[in-house]
Amino acid sequence: MTLLHTTRVRRRRLGVAAAAAGLLATLLTAGPAAATPDPGDKAAHKEISSGQAAQDRSAMASGEIPGVDEIVHSDNIEHLTNVPKDALKGTNTDIAFQGKYAYSGNYDGFRIFDISNPKAPKTVAQVLCPGSQNDISVSGDLLFLSTDSSRSDNSCNSTTQPATEKSSWEGMKIFDISDKRNPKYIAAVETACGSHTHTLVPERRDVYIYVSSYSPSAAFPDCQPPHDGISVIKVPRKAPQQARIVNFPVLFPGEGPDGGGNPGSPTNPGVSKTTGCHDITVLPSKDLAAGACMGDGILFSIKDPERPKVIDRVQDNVNFAFWHSATFNQDADKVVFTDELGGGGAATCNEEIGPNRGADGVYDLVGRGDKRKLVFRSYFKIDRHQADAEVCVAHNGSIIPVKGRDIMVQAWYQGGISVWDFTNSSRPKEIAFFERGPVTLDQVTTAGPWSAYYYNGYIYSNDIAKGLDVLKLNDRRTDPAKRVRLHELNVQTQPDYFDRD
């Protein structure tokens, strides 16, 4: 069935939330100490005016926006289940997949689900290990976790500690997940400015990790400016305890204390100064990577994974505030960059902001080899305006593997989940959606899907506040993807869906 396009009331169809049953919760800790959750990325709790609240209530009464916590979706989306948060109460973040398991990051640690029955995921283990964001990925028997908050040490019992203290720790943690019910913390690597996100480049004998981090300060002993590159970690599969930093490639060479990245405001008003990268996506089958780096978008070659080389760089100083993430299409001739306008703490999906700011940017890749260039084609943004109380922002998504089409599912915080087609890179269009109404109308609140990914026939979404959602997409345009099966998926390490060994 296709997405309805008549009136806003008809476009939003009430769905029914289902609670998952049979949960096996095992809270694993590194010791008896209780941990204090770290705050989310600029988590918003801003009071809104009575006038704004009244406008939202009026829109809710007319059916223009859903009611508080009301689930609405297009006809071609089926909401199979929701698994609420359990022992880990912090902000839910990214998801990784392996076989019948999904690995859910959370500011308090991570949770492992058995998703062999997508309608009823079962909790296999919950690991308490605070350290925002706990960006997560897996490879073989290893699980990798980012720590981007200044901690007293590298243990799972650490406490928050100022980054101005030399003894503070941030970086990568490594776990052995050969026993899914009992993950073991086995190694840690400290990295400059911590690890906001990370991306795997999995080789047969080793795993390389590209660590993205930013916001240096002269007052931070372990995060000094200019911080104009990424940390590259090498992890030997047979001896992960020997993991170490092997390079810090400079991506934005330049004179001065801030390197050569986008200078941001006041030179470019409203644009983030580039002091590192937020997220990197690699396409190992094509030896390519795309970096979303605050005020810059970059394309680089990873033929030598220890020494990535920038081959093109673009800026959008009119409509892009913060380059957040990147996604290649399957043919590696397009890249979608997202803009995290408002830093994940503002209501940006409204008429005031408009369709071009806080949107995705669709770029064509033109040329060959190291001569390739990123050429802008269009913006895409959900057109379902959200309440003034709803934090809405372009966030993490993945390709839905359909030969001959470029289709993506994407999280938009309280804007929900959008499935959109950018086969024509100049005319992208939404083909399905799922969302909940506002958490409250009293204040601007950070909630909604952080990540929404397609894996082996289903969409899995990690909702910041509500837990894990599982959706089924029934549409002739995406049905061929149901036949594609992967053994492992870290979305920022994009697979070649149709040309695998």
PDB file of C-alpha atoms in Angstrom, residues 30 34 42-43 79 100 148-150 235 245 293 297 309 312 320 334 342 347 385 407 438 453 468 472 479 486:
ATOM      1  CA  ALA A  30      31.682  -4.934  37.011  1.00  0.00           C
ATOM      2  CA  ALA A  34      25.777   2.082  41.593  1.00  0.00           C
ATOM      3  CA  LYS A  42      22.130  18.504  24.996  1.00  0.00           C
ATOM      4  CA  ALA A  43      18.991  16.889  26.413  1.00  0.00           C
ATOM      5  CA  HIS A  79       4.138  -1.837  14.402  1.00  0.00           C
ATOM      6  CA  LYS A 100      19.808 -13.479  15.708  1.00  0.00           C
ATOM      7  CA  ASP A 148      32.528  10.347  25.427  1.00  0.00           C
ATOM      8  CA  SER A 149      32.179  11.610  28.968  1.00  0.00           C
ATOM      9  CA  SER A 150      35.078  12.355  31.244  1.00  0.00           C
ATOM     10  CA  VAL A 235      42.675  -4.336  17.321  1.00  0.00           C
ATOM     11  CA  ILE A 245      46.300   3.777  18.483  1.00  0.00           C
ATOM     12  CA  CYS A 293      32.522  16.647  10.532  1.00  0.00           C
ATOM     13  CA  GLY A 297      31.390  16.960   4.798  1.00  0.00           C
ATOM     14  CA  LYS A 309      43.173  10.127   2.598  1.00  0.00           C
ATOM     15  CA  ASP A 312      36.971  15.875  -1.487  1.00  0.00           C
ATOM     16  CA  PHE A 320      23.691  23.088   7.296  1.00  0.00           C
ATOM     17  CA  LYS A 334      25.511   9.133  -3.888  1.00  0.00           C
ATOM     18  CA  GLY A 342      19.905  22.419  17.260  1.00  0.00           C
ATOM     19  CA  ALA A 347      12.124  21.631  17.853  1.00  0.00           C
ATOM     20  CA  HIS A 385       5.253  19.378  11.191  1.00  0.00           C
ATOM     21  CA  ILE A 407      15.734   3.835  -0.305  1.00  0.00           C
ATOM     22  CA  PRO A 438       4.577  14.461  22.038  1.00  0.00           C
ATOM     23  CA  TYR A 453      17.788   0.499  10.827  1.00  0.00           C
ATOM     24  CA  LEU A 468      13.114  -0.932  21.267  1.00  0.00           C
ATOM     25  CA  LYS A 472       7.455  -4.348   9.386  1.00  0.00           C
ATOM     26  CA  ASP A 479       9.521  -5.984  -0.605  1.00  0.00           C
ATOM     27  CA  LEU A 486      23.157 -10.520   6.527  1.00  0.00           C
TER      28      LEU A 486
END
